[in-house]
Coordinates of C-alpha atoms in Angstrom, one line a residue:
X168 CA -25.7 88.8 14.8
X169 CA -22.0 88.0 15.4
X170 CA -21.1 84.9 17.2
X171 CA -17.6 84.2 18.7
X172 CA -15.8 80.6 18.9
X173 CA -13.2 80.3 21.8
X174 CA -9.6 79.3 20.1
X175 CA -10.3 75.6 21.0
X176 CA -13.2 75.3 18.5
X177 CA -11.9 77.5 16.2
X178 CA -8.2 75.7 15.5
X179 CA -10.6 72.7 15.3
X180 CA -12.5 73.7 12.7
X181 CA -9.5 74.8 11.1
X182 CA -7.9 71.4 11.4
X183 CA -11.1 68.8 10.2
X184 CA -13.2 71.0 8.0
X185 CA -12.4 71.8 4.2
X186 CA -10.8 68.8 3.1
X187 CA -13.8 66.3 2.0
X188 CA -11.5 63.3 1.8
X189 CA -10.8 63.3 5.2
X190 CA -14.8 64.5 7.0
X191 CA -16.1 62.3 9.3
X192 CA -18.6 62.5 11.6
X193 CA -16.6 62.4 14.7
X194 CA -17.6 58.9 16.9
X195 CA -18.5 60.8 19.8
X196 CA -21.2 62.5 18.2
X197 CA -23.1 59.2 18.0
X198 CA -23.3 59.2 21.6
X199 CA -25.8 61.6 21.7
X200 CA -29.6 61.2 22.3
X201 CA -31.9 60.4 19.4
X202 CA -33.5 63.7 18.8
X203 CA -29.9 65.7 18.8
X204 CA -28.8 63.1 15.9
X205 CA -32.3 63.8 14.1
X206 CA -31.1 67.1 13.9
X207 CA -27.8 66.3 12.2
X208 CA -29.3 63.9 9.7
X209 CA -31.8 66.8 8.8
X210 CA -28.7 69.4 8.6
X211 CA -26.7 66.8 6.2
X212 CA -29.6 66.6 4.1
X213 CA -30.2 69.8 3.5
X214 CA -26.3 70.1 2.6
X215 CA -25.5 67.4 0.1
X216 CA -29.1 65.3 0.5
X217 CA -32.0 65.5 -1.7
X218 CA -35.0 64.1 -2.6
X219 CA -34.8 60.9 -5.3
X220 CA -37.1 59.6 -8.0
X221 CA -37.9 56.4 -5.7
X222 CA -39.2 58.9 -3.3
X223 CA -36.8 58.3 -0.5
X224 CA -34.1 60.9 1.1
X225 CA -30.7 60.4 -0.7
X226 CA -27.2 61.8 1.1
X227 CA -24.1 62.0 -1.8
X228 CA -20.2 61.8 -0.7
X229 CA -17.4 61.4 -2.4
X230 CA -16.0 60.4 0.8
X231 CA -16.4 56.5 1.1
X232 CA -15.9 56.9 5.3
X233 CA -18.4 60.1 5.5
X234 CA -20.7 57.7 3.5
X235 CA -20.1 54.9 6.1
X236 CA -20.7 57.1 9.0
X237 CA -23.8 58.3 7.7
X238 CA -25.3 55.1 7.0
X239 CA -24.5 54.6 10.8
X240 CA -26.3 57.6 11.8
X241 CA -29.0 56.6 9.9
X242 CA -29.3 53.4 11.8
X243 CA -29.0 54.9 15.1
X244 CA -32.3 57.1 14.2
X245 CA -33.8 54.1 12.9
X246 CA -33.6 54.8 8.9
X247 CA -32.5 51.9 6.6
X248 CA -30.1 53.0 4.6
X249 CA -28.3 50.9 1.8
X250 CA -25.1 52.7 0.1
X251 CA -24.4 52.3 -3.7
X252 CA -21.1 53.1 -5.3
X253 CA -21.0 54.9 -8.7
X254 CA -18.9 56.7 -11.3
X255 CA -19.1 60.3 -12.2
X256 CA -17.6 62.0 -15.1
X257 CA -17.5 65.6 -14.9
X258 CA -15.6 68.2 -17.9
X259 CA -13.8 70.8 -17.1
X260 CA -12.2 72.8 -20.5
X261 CA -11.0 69.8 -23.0
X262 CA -10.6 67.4 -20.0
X263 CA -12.9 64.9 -18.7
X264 CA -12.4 63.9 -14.9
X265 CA -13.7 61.1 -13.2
X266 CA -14.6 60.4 -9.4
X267 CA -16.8 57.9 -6.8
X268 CA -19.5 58.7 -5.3
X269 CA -20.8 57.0 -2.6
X270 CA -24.8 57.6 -2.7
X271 CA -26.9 56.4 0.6
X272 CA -30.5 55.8 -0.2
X273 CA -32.5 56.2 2.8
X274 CA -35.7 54.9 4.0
X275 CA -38.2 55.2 6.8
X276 CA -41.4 53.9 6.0
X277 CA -40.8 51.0 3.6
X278 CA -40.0 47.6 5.4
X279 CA -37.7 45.6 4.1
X280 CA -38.8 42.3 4.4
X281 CA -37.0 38.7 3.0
X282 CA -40.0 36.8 1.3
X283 CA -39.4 33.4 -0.7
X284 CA -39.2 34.6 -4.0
X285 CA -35.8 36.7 -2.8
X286 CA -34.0 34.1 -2.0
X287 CA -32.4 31.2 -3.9
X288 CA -30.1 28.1 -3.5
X289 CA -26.6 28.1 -5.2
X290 CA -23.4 26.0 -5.0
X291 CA -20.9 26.9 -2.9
X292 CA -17.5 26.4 -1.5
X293 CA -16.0 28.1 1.4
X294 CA -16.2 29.3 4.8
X295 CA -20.2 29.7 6.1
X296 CA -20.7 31.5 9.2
X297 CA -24.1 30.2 11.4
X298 CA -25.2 33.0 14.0
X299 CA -28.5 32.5 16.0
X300 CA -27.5 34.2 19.6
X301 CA -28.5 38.0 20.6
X302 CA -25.5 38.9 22.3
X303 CA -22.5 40.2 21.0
X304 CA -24.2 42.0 18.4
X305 CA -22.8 43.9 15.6
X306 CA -23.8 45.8 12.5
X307 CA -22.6 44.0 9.5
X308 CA -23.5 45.1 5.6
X309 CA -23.4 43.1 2.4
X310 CA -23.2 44.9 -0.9
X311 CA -23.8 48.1 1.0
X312 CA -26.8 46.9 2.9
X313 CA -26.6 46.6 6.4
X314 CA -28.1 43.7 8.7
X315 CA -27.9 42.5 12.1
X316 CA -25.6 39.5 13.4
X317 CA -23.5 38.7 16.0
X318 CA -20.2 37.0 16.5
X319 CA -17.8 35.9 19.7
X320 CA -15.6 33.0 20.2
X321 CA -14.8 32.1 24.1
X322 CA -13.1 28.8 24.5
X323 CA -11.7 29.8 28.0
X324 CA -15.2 31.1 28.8
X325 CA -16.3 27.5 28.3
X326 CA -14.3 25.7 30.6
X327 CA -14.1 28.4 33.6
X328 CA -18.1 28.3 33.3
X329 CA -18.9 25.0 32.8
X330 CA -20.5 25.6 29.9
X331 CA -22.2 22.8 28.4
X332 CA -25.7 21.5 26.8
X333 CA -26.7 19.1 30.2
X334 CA -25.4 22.2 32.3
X335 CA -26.7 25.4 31.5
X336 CA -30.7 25.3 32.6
X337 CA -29.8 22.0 34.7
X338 CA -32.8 20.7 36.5
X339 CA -31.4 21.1 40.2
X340 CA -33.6 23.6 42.2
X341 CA -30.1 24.6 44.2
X342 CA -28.5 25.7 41.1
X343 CA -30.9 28.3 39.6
X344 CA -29.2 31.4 41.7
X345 CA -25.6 30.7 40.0
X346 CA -26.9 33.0 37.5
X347 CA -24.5 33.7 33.9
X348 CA -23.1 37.2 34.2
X349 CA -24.6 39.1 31.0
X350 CA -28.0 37.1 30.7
X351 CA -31.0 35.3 31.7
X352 CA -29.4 31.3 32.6
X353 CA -28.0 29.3 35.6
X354 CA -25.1 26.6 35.1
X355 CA -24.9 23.5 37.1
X356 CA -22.8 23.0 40.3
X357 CA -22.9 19.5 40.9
X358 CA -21.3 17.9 38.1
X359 CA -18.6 19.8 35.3
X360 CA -20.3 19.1 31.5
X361 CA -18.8 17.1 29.2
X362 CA -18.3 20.1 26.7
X363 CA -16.3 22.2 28.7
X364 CA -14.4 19.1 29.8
X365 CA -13.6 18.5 26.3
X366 CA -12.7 21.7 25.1
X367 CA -10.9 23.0 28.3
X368 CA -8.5 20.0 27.9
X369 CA -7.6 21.1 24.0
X370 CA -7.6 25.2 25.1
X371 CA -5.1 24.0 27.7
X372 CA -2.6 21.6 26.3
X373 CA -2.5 24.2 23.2
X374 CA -2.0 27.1 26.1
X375 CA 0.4 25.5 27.9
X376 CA 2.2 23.3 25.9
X377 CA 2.1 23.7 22.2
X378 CA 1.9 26.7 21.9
X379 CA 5.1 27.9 24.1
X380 CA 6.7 24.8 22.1
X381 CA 5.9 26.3 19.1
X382 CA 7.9 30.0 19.9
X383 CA 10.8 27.8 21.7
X384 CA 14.0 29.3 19.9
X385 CA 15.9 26.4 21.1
X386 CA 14.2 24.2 19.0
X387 CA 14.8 23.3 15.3
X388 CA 12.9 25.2 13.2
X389 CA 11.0 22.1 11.9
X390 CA 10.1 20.9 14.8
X391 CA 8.7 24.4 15.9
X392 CA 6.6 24.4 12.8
X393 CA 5.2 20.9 13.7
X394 CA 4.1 22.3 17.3
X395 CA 2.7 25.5 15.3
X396 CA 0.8 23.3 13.2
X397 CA -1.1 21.7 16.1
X398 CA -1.4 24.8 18.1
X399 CA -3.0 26.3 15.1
X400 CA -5.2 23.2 14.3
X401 CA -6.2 23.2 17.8
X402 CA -7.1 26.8 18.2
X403 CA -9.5 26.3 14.9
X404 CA -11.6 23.7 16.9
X405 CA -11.7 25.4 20.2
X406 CA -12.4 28.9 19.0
X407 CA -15.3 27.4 16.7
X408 CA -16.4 24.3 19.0
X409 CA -18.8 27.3 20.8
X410 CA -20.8 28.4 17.5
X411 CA -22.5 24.7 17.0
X412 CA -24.6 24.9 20.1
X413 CA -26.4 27.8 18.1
X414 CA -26.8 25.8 15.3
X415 CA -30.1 23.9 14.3
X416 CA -28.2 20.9 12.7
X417 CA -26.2 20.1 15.6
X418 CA -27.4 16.8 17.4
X419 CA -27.4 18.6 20.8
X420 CA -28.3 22.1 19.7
X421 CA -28.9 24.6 23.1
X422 CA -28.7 28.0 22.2
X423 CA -28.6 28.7 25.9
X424 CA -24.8 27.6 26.0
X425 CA -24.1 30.0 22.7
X426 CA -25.6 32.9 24.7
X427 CA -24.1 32.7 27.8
X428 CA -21.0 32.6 26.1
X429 CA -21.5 35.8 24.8
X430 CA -23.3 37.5 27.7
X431 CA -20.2 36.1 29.2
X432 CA -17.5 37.5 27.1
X433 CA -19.1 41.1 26.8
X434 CA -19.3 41.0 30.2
X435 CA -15.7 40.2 30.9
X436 CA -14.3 42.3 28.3
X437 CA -16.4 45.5 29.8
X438 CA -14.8 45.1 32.9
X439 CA -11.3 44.0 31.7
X440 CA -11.6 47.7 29.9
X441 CA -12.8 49.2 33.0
X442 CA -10.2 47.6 35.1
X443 CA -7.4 48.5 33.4
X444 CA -8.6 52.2 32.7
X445 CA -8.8 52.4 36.4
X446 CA -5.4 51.1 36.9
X447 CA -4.2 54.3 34.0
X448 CA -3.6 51.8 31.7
X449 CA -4.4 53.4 28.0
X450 CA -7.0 51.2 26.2
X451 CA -6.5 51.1 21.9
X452 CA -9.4 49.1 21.5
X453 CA -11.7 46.1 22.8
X454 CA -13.3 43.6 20.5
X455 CA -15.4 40.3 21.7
X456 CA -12.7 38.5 22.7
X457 CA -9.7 40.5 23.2
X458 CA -8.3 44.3 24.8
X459 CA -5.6 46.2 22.8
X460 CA -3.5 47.7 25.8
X461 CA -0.6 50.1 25.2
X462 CA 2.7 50.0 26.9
X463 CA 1.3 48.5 30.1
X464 CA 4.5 47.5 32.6
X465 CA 4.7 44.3 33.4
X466 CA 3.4 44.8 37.2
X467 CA 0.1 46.1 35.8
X468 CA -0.5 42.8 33.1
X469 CA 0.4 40.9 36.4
X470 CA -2.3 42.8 38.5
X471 CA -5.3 42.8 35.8
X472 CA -4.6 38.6 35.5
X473 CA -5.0 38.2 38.8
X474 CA -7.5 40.4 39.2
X475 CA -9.6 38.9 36.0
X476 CA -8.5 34.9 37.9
X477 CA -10.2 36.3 41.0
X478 CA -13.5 38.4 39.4
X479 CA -14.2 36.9 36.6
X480 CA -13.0 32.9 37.1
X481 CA -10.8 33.7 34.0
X482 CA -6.8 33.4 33.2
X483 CA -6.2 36.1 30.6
X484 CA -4.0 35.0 28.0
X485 CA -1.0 37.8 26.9
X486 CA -1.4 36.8 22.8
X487 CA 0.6 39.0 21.1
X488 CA 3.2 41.9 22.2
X489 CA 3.9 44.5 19.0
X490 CA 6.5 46.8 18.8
X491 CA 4.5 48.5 16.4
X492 CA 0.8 48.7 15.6
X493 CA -1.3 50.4 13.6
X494 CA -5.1 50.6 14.0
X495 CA -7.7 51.5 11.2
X496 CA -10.4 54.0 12.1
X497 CA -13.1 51.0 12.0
X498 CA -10.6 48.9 14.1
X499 CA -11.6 46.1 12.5
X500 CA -8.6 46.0 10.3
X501 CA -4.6 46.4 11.9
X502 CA -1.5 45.8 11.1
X503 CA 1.2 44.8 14.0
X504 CA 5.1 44.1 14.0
X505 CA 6.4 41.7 16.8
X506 CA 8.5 42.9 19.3
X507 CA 10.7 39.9 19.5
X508 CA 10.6 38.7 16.0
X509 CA 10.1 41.6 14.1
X510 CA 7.3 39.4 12.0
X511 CA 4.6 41.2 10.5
X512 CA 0.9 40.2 11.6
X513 CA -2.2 41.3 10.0
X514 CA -5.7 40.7 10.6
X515 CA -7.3 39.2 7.9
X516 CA -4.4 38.3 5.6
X517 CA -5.9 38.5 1.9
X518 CA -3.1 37.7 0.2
X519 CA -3.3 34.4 -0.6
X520 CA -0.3 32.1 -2.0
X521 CA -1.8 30.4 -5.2
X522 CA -4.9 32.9 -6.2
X523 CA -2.7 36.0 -6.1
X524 CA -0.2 37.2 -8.9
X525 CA 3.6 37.0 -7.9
X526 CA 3.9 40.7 -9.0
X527 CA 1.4 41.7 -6.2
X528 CA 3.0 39.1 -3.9
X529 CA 6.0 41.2 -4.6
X530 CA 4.9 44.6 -3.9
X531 CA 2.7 43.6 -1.1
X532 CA 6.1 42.1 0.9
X533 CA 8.3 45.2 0.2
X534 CA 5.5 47.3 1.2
X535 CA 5.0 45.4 4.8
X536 CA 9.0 45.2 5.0
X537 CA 9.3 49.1 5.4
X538 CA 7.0 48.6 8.6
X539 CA 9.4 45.9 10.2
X540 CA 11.5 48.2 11.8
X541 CA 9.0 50.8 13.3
X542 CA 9.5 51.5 16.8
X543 CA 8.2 55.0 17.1
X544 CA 6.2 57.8 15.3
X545 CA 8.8 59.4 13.7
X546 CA 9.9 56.4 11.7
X547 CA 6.3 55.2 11.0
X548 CA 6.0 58.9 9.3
X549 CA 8.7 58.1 6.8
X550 CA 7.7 54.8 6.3
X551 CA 4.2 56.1 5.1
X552 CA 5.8 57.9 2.7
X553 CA 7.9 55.3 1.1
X554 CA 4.8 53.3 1.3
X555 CA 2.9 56.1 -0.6
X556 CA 5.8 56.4 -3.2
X557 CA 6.8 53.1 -4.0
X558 CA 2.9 51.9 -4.2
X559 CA 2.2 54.8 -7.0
X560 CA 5.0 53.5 -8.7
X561 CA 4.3 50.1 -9.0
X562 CA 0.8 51.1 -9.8
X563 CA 2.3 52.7 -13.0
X564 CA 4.2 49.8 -13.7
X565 CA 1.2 47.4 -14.4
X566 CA 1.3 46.6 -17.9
X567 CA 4.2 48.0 -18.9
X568 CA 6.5 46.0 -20.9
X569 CA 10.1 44.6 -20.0
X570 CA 9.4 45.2 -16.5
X571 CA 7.2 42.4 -15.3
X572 CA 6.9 39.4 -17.3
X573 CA 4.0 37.7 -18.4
X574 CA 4.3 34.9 -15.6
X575 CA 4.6 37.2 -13.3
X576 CA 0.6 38.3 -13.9
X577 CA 0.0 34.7 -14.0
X578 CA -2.6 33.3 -11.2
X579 CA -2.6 29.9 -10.6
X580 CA -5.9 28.1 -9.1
X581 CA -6.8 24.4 -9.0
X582 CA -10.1 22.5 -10.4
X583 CA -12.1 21.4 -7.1
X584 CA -14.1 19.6 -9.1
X585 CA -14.3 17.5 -12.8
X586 CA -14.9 20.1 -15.6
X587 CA -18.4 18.4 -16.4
X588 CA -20.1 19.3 -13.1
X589 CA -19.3 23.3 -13.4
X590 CA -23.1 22.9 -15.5
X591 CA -24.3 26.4 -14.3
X592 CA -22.4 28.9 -13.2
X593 CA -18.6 28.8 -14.7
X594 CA -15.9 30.3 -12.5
X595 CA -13.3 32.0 -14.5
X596 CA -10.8 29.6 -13.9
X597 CA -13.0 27.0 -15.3
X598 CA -13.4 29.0 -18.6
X599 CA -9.4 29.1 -19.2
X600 CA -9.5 25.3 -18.6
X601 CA -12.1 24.9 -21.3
X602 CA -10.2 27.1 -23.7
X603 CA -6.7 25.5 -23.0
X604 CA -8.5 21.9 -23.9
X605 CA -10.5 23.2 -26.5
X606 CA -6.9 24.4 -28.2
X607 CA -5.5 20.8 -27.4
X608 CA -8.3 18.8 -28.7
X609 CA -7.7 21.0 -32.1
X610 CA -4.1 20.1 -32.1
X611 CA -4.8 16.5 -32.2
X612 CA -8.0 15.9 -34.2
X613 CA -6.2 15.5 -37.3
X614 CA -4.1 12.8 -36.0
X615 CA -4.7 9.2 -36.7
X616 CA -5.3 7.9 -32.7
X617 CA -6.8 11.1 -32.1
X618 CA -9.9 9.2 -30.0
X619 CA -7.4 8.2 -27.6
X620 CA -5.1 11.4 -27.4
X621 CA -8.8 13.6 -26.7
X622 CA -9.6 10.5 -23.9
X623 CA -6.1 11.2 -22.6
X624 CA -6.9 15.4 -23.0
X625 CA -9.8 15.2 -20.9
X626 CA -8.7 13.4 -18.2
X627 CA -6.0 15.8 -17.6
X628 CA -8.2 18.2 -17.6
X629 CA -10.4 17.4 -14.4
X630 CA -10.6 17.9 -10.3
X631 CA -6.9 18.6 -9.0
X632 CA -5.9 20.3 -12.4
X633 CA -4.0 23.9 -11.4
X634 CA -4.1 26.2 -14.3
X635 CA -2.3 29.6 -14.9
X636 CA -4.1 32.4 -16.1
X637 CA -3.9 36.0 -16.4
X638 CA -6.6 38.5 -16.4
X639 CA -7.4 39.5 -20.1
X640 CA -8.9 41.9 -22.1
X641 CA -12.2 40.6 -23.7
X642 CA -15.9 39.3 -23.2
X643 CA -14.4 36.2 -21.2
X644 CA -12.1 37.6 -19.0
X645 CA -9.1 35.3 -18.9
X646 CA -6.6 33.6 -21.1
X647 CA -5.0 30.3 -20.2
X648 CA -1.3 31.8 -19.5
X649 CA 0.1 29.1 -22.2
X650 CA -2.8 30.5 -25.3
X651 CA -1.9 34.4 -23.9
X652 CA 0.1 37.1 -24.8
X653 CA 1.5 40.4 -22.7
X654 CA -1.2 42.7 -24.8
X655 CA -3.9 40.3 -23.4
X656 CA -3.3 41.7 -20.1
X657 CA -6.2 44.0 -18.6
X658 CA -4.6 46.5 -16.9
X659 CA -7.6 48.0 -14.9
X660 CA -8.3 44.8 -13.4
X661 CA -5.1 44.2 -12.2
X662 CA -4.9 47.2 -10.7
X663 CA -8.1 46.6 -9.2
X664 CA -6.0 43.2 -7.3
X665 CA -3.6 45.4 -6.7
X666 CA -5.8 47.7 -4.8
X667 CA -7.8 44.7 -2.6
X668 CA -4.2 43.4 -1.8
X669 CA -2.8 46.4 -0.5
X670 CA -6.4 48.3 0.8
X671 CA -6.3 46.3 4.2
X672 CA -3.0 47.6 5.3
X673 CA -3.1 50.8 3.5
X674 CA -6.5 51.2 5.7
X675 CA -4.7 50.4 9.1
X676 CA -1.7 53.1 8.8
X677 CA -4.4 55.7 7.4
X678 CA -3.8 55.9 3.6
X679 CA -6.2 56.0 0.9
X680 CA -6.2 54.4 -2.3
X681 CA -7.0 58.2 -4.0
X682 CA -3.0 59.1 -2.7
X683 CA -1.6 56.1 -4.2
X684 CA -3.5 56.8 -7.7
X685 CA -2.3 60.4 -7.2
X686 CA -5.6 62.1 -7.6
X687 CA -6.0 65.7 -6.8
X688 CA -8.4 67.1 -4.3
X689 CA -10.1 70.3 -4.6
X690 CA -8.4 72.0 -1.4
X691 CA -5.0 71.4 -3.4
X692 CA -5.8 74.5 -5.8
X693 CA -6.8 76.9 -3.1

């Protein structure tokens, strides 16, 4: 049988197919009813699945995003699937090649189930996110595993709704028809709660007053900062104030008021979407508390405010305005210039000032200067290409001598703690504090006051200490930049910093890290 494609079709499978770096399974296809994406599991299978050891279905990519798609599909059919990332050398003549490959494991009978004996307590410092609401749900994964949670952050929401633990579920028989939009509750309307009192007041004063304070050009500079600061301090407590009431530990825990701030937001961001789609106004992208527009005229922002004042009780908030923005294909990550002052903005920032080396510091702000002065798609085409060139070339620069120094690789952290209470597990930080007073204490233990001089040693070394180190070679890991020498320097893991630095914005303007290290794909030698 012969079968005939009309041009369409054919040009696109002319265009997307052949080149495994860039497959995908394209997002509409997830649209599609449960059966028809049965059918494409079983048809992926069959191509590069198989049939493991462990008795599950396993699906190999070399393709990190194919492999991140699949695991999607998997979970719209109703598979768990976990993804594990692993090195394959291959030989080809006298030459050994390596590549990543993403493998999914897939399973559809076991249950995965979190029993005691799984879990354990450690010590830990940072940021810890609670989530207990059902709205706003999204499909999060750790170590390749995915789970269920659910994130959203509504401030004006709050305040608009009377939001609040004595008025959502209030006990007055007249109230129970003013019904949350997006779930199951009625609010109050004989009295405004104190919670949405309180944090209407802070969204406000930051809205309306610090905020424009803190972009008033006719201000000195340090006096803009001090505004920013508060704006910024505020906008951390309003934008988390909402996440306590669907926390257990909070005094006056109602998860009532965490869900219909969600059922809220979905709600108003569905429609905002809708709105403006109906007004012709092209939509990037809509997250839980925020709608990407492009180039919408000033008349139209004016319209869809008033519009969203009058629907949905809400004043929409114009955040940001980019003369350039670039959008990963999970969304999640994006990279923006300012149209007025050209300042770069991305989400996520992970390039920190203390933890990070200056080199990557460096290379990090040239490569997010070329993108200052996008402003259309021909100039964002040559600035990929700089980006692409000078990233391979500082990636060949890493341990080279004479061109960084030593200093340079050096990254600087602080003790958070006194050295004896790091008893269990030892950050690496720690360990080139221990060997830089180790070395001290044997400089000293010949000398005749030496008890005093190690008394003095170890007080310097406790909580507030900042130590320099670079990555090194070796079972520990690190070397105490004062005890360390250039050859010390481990090259592949500082290319590995290099590659978490850059990753997020290289993501968001569509390059991957296999261009930057220069690797060949198949489809080049045909």
């Amino acid at each position: 049988h012969s079968v005939l494609f009309r041009d369409e079709l054919k040009n696109w499978f002319k265009k997307n197919l052949g080149k495994y770096e860039r497959n995908r399974i394209p997002q509409e296809i997830f649209k599609l009813k449960k059966e028809d994406l049965k059918l494409l599991f079983e048809s992926m299978i069959l191509g590069d699945g198989g049939w493991s050891d462990d008795k599950c279905y396993t699906f190999d990519s070399l393709n990190k995003d194919l492999a991140n798609d699949f695991q999607i599909l998997c979970l719209k059919i109703g598979y768990g699937c976990n993804i594990k990332k692993e090195k394959i050398i291959t030989e080809f003549g006298n030459k050994k090649y390596e590549r990543t490959n993403y493998r999914c494991g897939i399973s559809y009978e076991r249950k995965n189930i979190i029993r005691r004996h799984h879990t354990k307590s450690v010590n830990y410092q940072g940021k810890i996110w609670c989530v207990s609401v059902k709205n706003g749900t999204v499909i999060v994964r750790r170590k390749g595993k995915p789970f269920i949670s659910g994130n959203s952050l509504y401030p004006t929401i709050i305040k608009e709704y009377n939001l609040s633990y004595e008025t959502v579920q209030c006990p007055h028989d007249d109230c129970i028809d003013n019904l949350v939009k997006g779930v199951s509750y009625h609010v109050c309307t004989h009295k405004m709660g104190i919670f949405a009192y309180v944090v209407g007041f802070f969204r406000d004063i930051r809205v309306k007053y610090f905020k424009p304070k803190s972009n008033d050009k006719s201000l000195p500079e340090e006096q803009r900062n001090y505004f920013n600061t508060i704006q910024q301090a505020l906008k951390v407590f309003i934008n988390s104030s909402y996440g306590v009431f669907g926390s257990l530990n909070f005094p006056l825990y109602c998860n009532p008021v965490a869900e219909s701030t969600t059922g809220i937001g979905r709600y108003s961001i569905k429609k905002t979407i809708e709105k403006a789609e109906e007004m012709d106004v092209q939509v990037l992208y809509g997250d839980t508390d925020s709608v990407f527009l492009l180039n919408p005229k000033k008349e139209q922002m004016k319209k869809i405010s008033e519009w969203s004042k009058n629907e949905l009780d809400l004043d929409l908030e114009e955040e940001k305005t980019y003369q350039f923005l670039a959008l990963s294909d999970r969304k999640k990550n994006y990279i923006g210039v300012y149209k007025d002052t050209k300042a770069i903005d991305i989400k996520g920032l992970v390039v920190k000032k203390k933890n990070t080396a200056d080199f990557i510091k460096k290379i990090f702000s040239d490569m997010t200067e070329i993108l200052r002065n996008i402003t259309n798609n021909e100039e964002f085409e040559k600035a990929r290409i700089e980006i692409i060139k000078n990233a391979k070339e500082n990636l060949k620069k890493i341990g080279k001598p004479n061109i960084f120094t030593l200093e340079d690789y050096a990254i600087h952290i602080s003790l958070q703690k006194n050295l004896a209470q790091y008893d269990k597990v030892i950050p690496q930080h720690v360990k080139a504090v221990n060997e830089l007073r180790e070395y001290d204490i044997n400089r000293v233990k010949n000398e005749p006051n030496k008890d005093k001089l190690i008394r003095n040693i170890n007080k310097k070394y406790n909580k507030g200490y900042i130590v320099s180190f670079i990555k090194s070679k070796g079972n520990v890991g690190v070397k105490a930049i004062k005890l360390a020498k250039f050859q010390d320097i481990d090259i592949r893991k500082y290319k590995e910093l290099l590659k978490s630095a850059l990753d997020q914005v290289l993501d968001a303007i569509g390059i991957s890290w296999e261009e930057i290290k220069g690797i060949k794909k198949m489809d080049a030698f045909f």
